[in-house]
PDB file of C-alpha atoms in Angstrom:
ATOM      1  CA  MET A 292      70.880  62.023  26.571  1.00 48.00           C
ATOM      2  CA  SER A 293      69.210  58.861  27.863  1.00 49.00           C
ATOM      3  CA  PRO A 294      66.216  57.259  26.048  1.00 50.00           C
ATOM      4  CA  ALA A 295      62.761  58.243  27.305  1.00 48.00           C
ATOM      5  CA  ARG A 296      60.974  55.867  29.627  1.00 51.00           C
ATOM      6  CA  CYS A 297      57.190  55.445  29.968  1.00 46.00           C
ATOM      7  CA  ILE A 298      56.116  54.948  33.539  1.00 48.00           C
ATOM      8  CA  PRO A 299      52.521  53.591  33.896  1.00 47.00           C
ATOM      9  CA  THR A 300      50.279  55.352  36.358  1.00 47.00           C
ATOM     10  CA  THR A 301      48.492  52.075  37.210  1.00 49.00           C
ATOM     11  CA  ALA A 302      49.576  48.516  37.660  1.00 51.00           C
ATOM     12  CA  SER A 303      49.381  46.299  34.529  1.00 50.00           C
ATOM     13  CA  PRO A 304      47.185  43.168  34.421  1.00 50.00           C
ATOM     14  CA  PRO A 305      49.056  39.913  34.944  1.00 51.00           C
ATOM     15  CA  ALA A 306      50.348  38.375  31.746  1.00 52.00           C
ATOM     16  CA  HIS A 307      50.326  34.911  33.270  1.00 54.00           C
ATOM     17  CA  ARG A 308      50.293  33.141  36.563  1.00 55.00           C
ATOM     18  CA  PRO A 309      52.748  30.356  37.308  1.00 58.00           C
ATOM     19  CA  GLY A 310      50.913  27.004  37.322  1.00 54.00           C
ATOM     20  CA  GLY A 311      47.908  28.375  35.421  1.00 55.00           C
ATOM     21  CA  TYR A 312      44.814  30.220  36.552  1.00 52.00           C
ATOM     22  CA  THR A 313      43.315  29.199  39.876  1.00 52.00           C
ATOM     23  CA  GLY A 314      40.651  30.796  41.966  1.00 53.00           C
ATOM     24  CA  THR A 315      37.272  32.367  41.327  1.00 57.00           C
ATOM     25  CA  TYR A 316      35.751  34.872  38.964  1.00 56.00           C
ATOM     26  CA  ASP A 317      37.206  37.644  41.162  1.00 57.00           C
ATOM     27  CA  GLY A 318      40.746  36.612  40.328  1.00 55.00           C
ATOM     28  CA  PRO A 319      43.542  34.135  40.998  1.00 56.00           C
ATOM     29  CA  ALA A 320      43.249  32.683  44.489  1.00 50.00           C
ATOM     30  CA  GLY A 321      40.366  35.044  45.141  1.00 57.00           C
ATOM     31  CA  ALA A 322      42.768  37.897  45.815  1.00 62.00           C
ATOM     32  CA  PRO A 323      41.802  41.399  44.698  1.00 64.00           C
ATOM     33  CA  SER A 324      43.527  42.804  41.627  1.00 63.00           C
ATOM     34  CA  ALA A 325      46.049  45.603  41.844  1.00 65.00           C
ATOM     35  CA  TRP A 326      45.090  46.569  38.293  1.00 61.00           C
ATOM     36  CA  ILE A 327      42.374  49.178  37.893  1.00 64.00           C
ATOM     37  CA  GLY A 328      39.334  47.410  36.413  1.00 61.00           C
ATOM     38  CA  GLY A 329      40.101  44.024  37.937  1.00 62.00           C
ATOM     39  CA  TYR A 330      41.457  40.922  36.221  1.00 60.00           C
ATOM     40  CA  PRO A 331      40.755  40.504  32.507  1.00 62.00           C
ATOM     41  CA  VAL A 332      37.961  37.961  31.961  1.00 62.00           C
ATOM     42  CA  ILE A 333      37.240  36.160  28.690  1.00 64.00           C
ATOM     43  CA  PRO A 334      33.410  36.164  28.232  1.00 64.00           C
ATOM     44  CA  ASN A 335      31.759  32.734  28.035  1.00 69.00           C
ATOM     45  CA  VAL A 336      29.295  33.871  25.326  1.00 71.00           C
ATOM     46  CA  PRO A 337      30.829  34.290  21.863  1.00 69.00           C
ATOM     47  CA  VAL A 338      30.392  37.659  20.216  1.00 73.00           C
ATOM     48  CA  GLU A 339      29.262  35.947  16.986  1.00 77.00           C
ATOM     49  CA  ARG A 340      28.603  32.431  15.816  1.00 76.00           C
ATOM     50  CA  LEU A 341      28.982  30.821  12.429  1.00 79.00           C
ATOM     51  CA  ALA A 342      27.385  27.438  11.733  1.00 79.00           C
ATOM     52  CA  GLN A 343      27.256  25.467   8.522  1.00 80.00           C
ATOM     53  CA  LEU A 344      25.191  22.318   8.044  1.00 78.00           C
ATOM     54  CA  ASP A 345      26.558  19.775   5.612  1.00 80.00           C
ATOM     55  CA  VAL A 346      24.210  16.882   4.765  1.00 78.00           C
ATOM     56  CA  PHE A 347      26.084  13.804   3.611  1.00 85.00           C
ATOM     57  CA  ALA A 348      23.282  11.232   3.927  1.00 87.00           C
ATOM     58  CA  ARG A 349      19.598  10.875   4.741  1.00 88.00           C
ATOM     59  CA  ALA A 350      17.873   7.974   6.463  1.00 89.00           C
ATOM     60  CA  THR A 351      14.415   6.981   5.229  1.00 90.00           C
ATOM     61  CA  SER A 352      12.003   4.227   6.141  1.00 91.00           C
ATOM     62  CA  GLN A 353       9.904   2.511   3.468  1.00 91.00           C
ATOM     63  CA  VAL A 354       6.832   0.619   4.708  1.00 94.00           C
ATOM     64  CA  ASP A 355       4.682  -1.698   2.560  1.00 96.00           C
ATOM     65  CA  PHE A 356       1.417  -3.420   3.568  1.00 95.00           C
ATOM     66  CA  ARG A 357      -0.148  -6.473   1.913  1.00 96.00           C
ATOM     67  CA  PHE A 358      -3.614  -7.833   2.715  1.00 94.00           C
ATOM     68  CA  GLU A 359      -5.428 -10.950   1.514  1.00 95.00           C
ATOM     69  CA  GLU A 360      -9.064 -11.222   2.547  1.00 95.00           C
ATOM     70  CA  ALA A 361     -11.931 -13.631   2.007  1.00 95.00           C
ATOM     71  CA  TYR A 362     -15.370 -12.318   2.970  1.00 93.00           C
ATOM     72  CA  TYR A 363     -18.496 -14.490   3.259  1.00 94.00           C
ATOM     73  CA  GLU A 364     -21.947 -13.184   4.163  1.00 94.00           C
ATOM     74  CA  LEU A 365     -25.302 -14.753   4.923  1.00 95.00           C
ATOM     75  CA  ALA A 366     -28.057 -12.117   4.906  1.00 95.00           C
ATOM     76  CA  LEU A 367     -31.826 -11.794   5.161  1.00 96.00           C
ATOM     77  CA  SER A 368     -33.067  -9.142   2.716  1.00 93.00           C
ATOM     78  CA  PRO A 369     -36.808  -8.641   2.136  1.00 94.00           C
ATOM     79  CA  ARG A 370     -37.677  -6.753  -1.042  1.00 92.00           C
ATOM     80  CA  LEU A 371     -40.419  -4.126  -1.202  1.00 94.00           C
ATOM     81  CA  ASN A 372     -41.610  -3.463  -4.788  1.00 92.00           C
ATOM     82  CA  TYR A 373     -43.464  -0.460  -6.152  1.00 94.00           C
ATOM     83  CA  GLN A 374     -44.968  -0.634  -9.666  1.00 93.00           C
ATOM     84  CA  LEU A 375     -44.181   2.596 -11.531  1.00 93.00           C
ATOM     85  CA  SER A 376     -45.745   1.499 -14.819  1.00 92.00           C
ATOM     86  CA  GLN A 377     -46.664  -1.696 -16.629  1.00 90.00           C
ATOM     87  CA  ARG A 378     -43.030  -2.480 -17.494  1.00 91.00           C
ATOM     88  CA  LEU A 379     -41.134  -0.476 -14.851  1.00 94.00           C
ATOM     89  CA  HIS A 380     -40.934  -0.977 -11.091  1.00 93.00           C
ATOM     90  CA  ALA A 381     -38.752   0.278  -8.202  1.00 96.00           C
ATOM     91  CA  TYR A 382     -37.758  -1.590  -5.067  1.00 95.00           C
ATOM     92  CA  LEU A 383     -36.237  -1.082  -1.630  1.00 96.00           C
ATOM     93  CA  ALA A 384     -34.281  -3.899   0.038  1.00 95.00           C
ATOM     94  CA  PRO A 385     -33.118  -3.593   3.671  1.00 96.00           C
ATOM     95  CA  LYS A 386     -30.925  -6.392   4.985  1.00 96.00           C
ATOM     96  CA  VAL A 387     -29.391  -7.852   8.147  1.00 97.00           C
ATOM     97  CA  GLY A 388     -26.740 -10.526   8.102  1.00 96.00           C
ATOM     98  CA  LEU A 389     -23.717 -12.278   9.469  1.00 96.00           C
ATOM     99  CA  GLY A 390     -20.300 -12.011   7.823  1.00 94.00           C
ATOM    100  CA  ILE A 391     -17.178 -14.141   8.170  1.00 95.00           C
ATOM    101  CA  VAL A 392     -13.867 -12.392   7.464  1.00 94.00           C
ATOM    102  CA  ASP A 393     -10.682 -14.385   6.906  1.00 96.00           C
ATOM    103  CA  VAL A 394      -7.641 -12.111   6.611  1.00 95.00           C
ATOM    104  CA  GLU A 395      -3.882 -12.458   6.215  1.00 96.00           C
ATOM    105  CA  ALA A 396      -1.763  -9.306   6.587  1.00 96.00           C
ATOM    106  CA  GLU A 397       1.923  -8.544   6.157  1.00 97.00           C
ATOM    107  CA  ARG A 398       3.926  -5.412   6.943  1.00 96.00           C
ATOM    108  CA  THR A 399       7.452  -4.971   5.552  1.00 97.00           C
ATOM    109  CA  GLU A 400       9.723  -2.096   6.594  1.00 96.00           C
ATOM    110  CA  VAL A 401      13.105  -1.294   5.035  1.00 95.00           C
ATOM    111  CA  PHE A 402      15.387   1.301   6.669  1.00 93.00           C
ATOM    112  CA  LEU A 403      17.604   2.936   4.021  1.00 92.00           C
ATOM    113  CA  GLU A 404      20.519   5.343   3.941  1.00 92.00           C
ATOM    114  CA  ARG A 405      20.739   7.578   0.856  1.00 89.00           C
ATOM    115  CA  THR A 406      23.962   9.556   0.376  1.00 88.00           C
ATOM    116  CA  THR A 407      24.274  12.821  -1.532  1.00 85.00           C
ATOM    117  CA  SER A 408      26.204  10.946  -4.228  1.00 85.00           C
ATOM    118  CA  GLY A 409      23.095   8.836  -4.913  1.00 84.00           C
ATOM    119  CA  ALA A 410      24.262   5.602  -3.306  1.00 88.00           C
ATOM    120  CA  THR A 411      21.700   3.631  -1.279  1.00 89.00           C
ATOM    121  CA  ARG A 412      22.496   1.237   1.555  1.00 90.00           C
ATOM    122  CA  THR A 413      20.050  -0.927   3.523  1.00 92.00           C
ATOM    123  CA  LEU A 414      20.545  -0.417   7.259  1.00 91.00           C
ATOM    124  CA  GLY A 415      17.888  -2.917   8.336  1.00 93.00           C
ATOM    125  CA  SER A 416      14.609  -4.614   7.386  1.00 95.00           C
ATOM    126  CA  TRP A 417      11.700  -6.137   9.317  1.00 93.00           C
ATOM    127  CA  THR A 418       8.654  -8.211   8.402  1.00 96.00           C
ATOM    128  CA  ASP A 419       5.563  -8.645  10.612  1.00 96.00           C
ATOM    129  CA  ARG A 420       2.639 -10.978   9.874  1.00 96.00           C
ATOM    130  CA  ALA A 421      -0.832 -11.489  11.319  1.00 95.00           C
ATOM    131  CA  SER A 422      -3.804 -13.640  10.339  1.00 94.00           C
ATOM    132  CA  GLY A 423      -7.183 -14.592  11.725  1.00 92.00           C
ATOM    133  CA  THR A 424     -10.864 -15.259  11.147  1.00 94.00           C
ATOM    134  CA  GLU A 425     -13.651 -13.200  12.728  1.00 94.00           C
ATOM    135  CA  THR A 426     -17.432 -13.054  12.607  1.00 95.00           C
ATOM    136  CA  VAL A 427     -19.128  -9.672  12.165  1.00 95.00           C
ATOM    137  CA  PHE A 428     -22.725  -8.428  12.110  1.00 95.00           C
ATOM    138  CA  THR A 429     -23.828  -6.593   8.983  1.00 96.00           C
ATOM    139  CA  CYS A 430     -26.793  -4.556   7.816  1.00 96.00           C
ATOM    140  CA  GLY A 431     -27.583  -2.447   4.802  1.00 96.00           C
ATOM    141  CA  LEU A 432     -30.079  -0.838   2.499  1.00 96.00           C
ATOM    142  CA  ALA A 433     -30.340  -1.017  -1.288  1.00 96.00           C
ATOM    143  CA  ALA A 434     -32.687   0.629  -3.759  1.00 96.00           C
ATOM    144  CA  GLY A 435     -33.115  -0.024  -7.447  1.00 96.00           C
ATOM    145  CA  ILE A 436     -35.236   0.201 -10.521  1.00 96.00           C
ATOM    146  CA  GLU A 437     -35.995  -2.541 -13.060  1.00 94.00           C
ATOM    147  CA  ALA A 438     -37.499  -2.617 -16.536  1.00 94.00           C
ATOM    148  CA  ASP A 439     -39.370  -5.651 -17.896  1.00 92.00           C
ATOM    149  CA  LEU A 440     -37.826  -6.526 -21.274  1.00 92.00           C
ATOM    150  CA  GLY A 441     -40.263  -9.387 -21.951  1.00 89.00           C
ATOM    151  CA  ALA A 442     -39.747 -13.135 -22.170  1.00 89.00           C
ATOM    152  CA  GLY A 443     -38.850 -13.173 -18.476  1.00 88.00           C
ATOM    153  CA  PHE A 444     -35.844 -10.797 -18.787  1.00 93.00           C
ATOM    154  CA  PHE A 445     -35.380  -7.731 -16.551  1.00 92.00           C
ATOM    155  CA  LEU A 446     -32.739  -4.978 -16.763  1.00 95.00           C
ATOM    156  CA  GLY A 447     -32.049  -2.905 -13.683  1.00 95.00           C
ATOM    157  CA  ALA A 448     -29.793  -0.464 -11.846  1.00 96.00           C
ATOM    158  CA  LEU A 449     -29.224  -0.447  -8.108  1.00 95.00           C
ATOM    159  CA  GLY A 450     -27.351   1.371  -5.378  1.00 97.00           C
ATOM    160  CA  GLY A 451     -26.989   0.893  -1.636  1.00 96.00           C
ATOM    161  CA  TYR A 452     -24.799   0.872   1.412  1.00 97.00           C
ATOM    162  CA  ASP A 453     -23.526  -2.159   3.345  1.00 95.00           C
ATOM    163  CA  TRP A 454     -22.433  -1.547   6.921  1.00 95.00           C
ATOM    164  CA  VAL A 455     -20.242  -3.765   9.118  1.00 94.00           C
ATOM    165  CA  VAL A 456     -21.302  -3.060  12.709  1.00 91.00           C
ATOM    166  CA  ASP A 457     -17.871  -3.660  14.352  1.00 89.00           C
ATOM    167  CA  PRO A 458     -14.811  -3.264  12.089  1.00 90.00           C
ATOM    168  CA  ILE A 459     -11.944  -5.679  12.739  1.00 92.00           C
ATOM    169  CA  GLN A 460      -8.890  -4.303  14.571  1.00 92.00           C
ATOM    170  CA  PHE A 461      -5.541  -6.032  15.101  1.00 93.00           C
ATOM    171  CA  ASP A 462      -1.867  -5.230  15.698  1.00 93.00           C
ATOM    172  CA  LEU A 463       0.579  -5.589  12.837  1.00 94.00           C
ATOM    173  CA  GLY A 464       4.100  -4.825  14.055  1.00 91.00           C
ATOM    174  CA  PRO A 465       4.131  -1.315  15.538  1.00 91.00           C
ATOM    175  CA  ASN A 466       0.884  -0.398  13.728  1.00 93.00           C
ATOM    176  CA  GLU A 467      -2.760  -0.955  14.636  1.00 93.00           C
ATOM    177  CA  VAL A 468      -4.803  -1.936  11.583  1.00 92.00           C
ATOM    178  CA  THR A 469      -8.557  -1.395  11.193  1.00 92.00           C
ATOM    179  CA  LEU A 470     -10.265  -3.451   8.501  1.00 90.00           C
ATOM    180  CA  ASP A 471     -13.712  -2.098   7.667  1.00 92.00           C
ATOM    181  CA  ASN A 472     -15.745  -3.771   4.916  1.00 91.00           C
ATOM    182  CA  SER A 473     -18.470  -1.124   5.021  1.00 94.00           C
ATOM    183  CA  GLY A 474     -19.084   0.641   1.731  1.00 94.00           C
ATOM    184  CA  TRP A 475     -21.302   1.727  -1.103  1.00 95.00           C
ATOM    185  CA  THR A 476     -22.635  -0.650  -3.729  1.00 92.00           C
ATOM    186  CA  VAL A 477     -23.582   0.425  -7.253  1.00 95.00           C
ATOM    187  CA  GLY A 478     -24.438  -1.941 -10.044  1.00 94.00           C
ATOM    188  CA  LEU A 479     -26.349  -2.966 -13.160  1.00 95.00           C
ATOM    189  CA  ALA A 480     -28.336  -6.193 -13.218  1.00 91.00           C
ATOM    190  CA  LEU A 481     -29.740  -8.404 -15.916  1.00 92.00           C
ATOM    191  CA  ARG A 482     -31.928 -11.178 -14.582  1.00 88.00           C
ATOM    192  CA  LYS A 483     -34.129 -13.896 -15.990  1.00 88.00           C
ATOM    193  CA  THR A 484     -37.124 -15.499 -14.338  1.00 86.00           C
ATOM    194  CA  PHE A 485     -38.026 -19.124 -15.059  1.00 85.00           C
TER     195      PHE A 485
END
């Protein structure tokens, strides 16, 4: 008795083609397939993906600014007094003036690499400097109260706001810096008249 043989009812897909695959999506050399279902095609989209992110180092940039400023102001400030009692009076003092600002600025940037082991390495560093002197217009308003202590001494408290009309702007490396000397003023005063 001879061994049984399996005879396929359809042609088998090609196991390989001499010289490799050539042709189009329809098959080698564009010829139709004799196999039912056409030529086997490996899809170009994976059925599943697996990705793992391993961080070995991080890059950070550390930026430091340093400013040195001298500010001079010449102002006209009339004072309007109001007598609250024999020893106590309040006042209002508006002002207009001219300010001179002399500034020196420095920007330092250090680009660092920090590894997961804790080691730090400097990749680069830059320093930018700028300096200049500008004139600005100022105005403001202050109010206060004073008590007459006798013998020509007065004790007072005051508060107000000083406003620089046009703040100074200049480039410092890749940054634009605005220097505004506007701000609130609060204080205690002890004065003596002669």
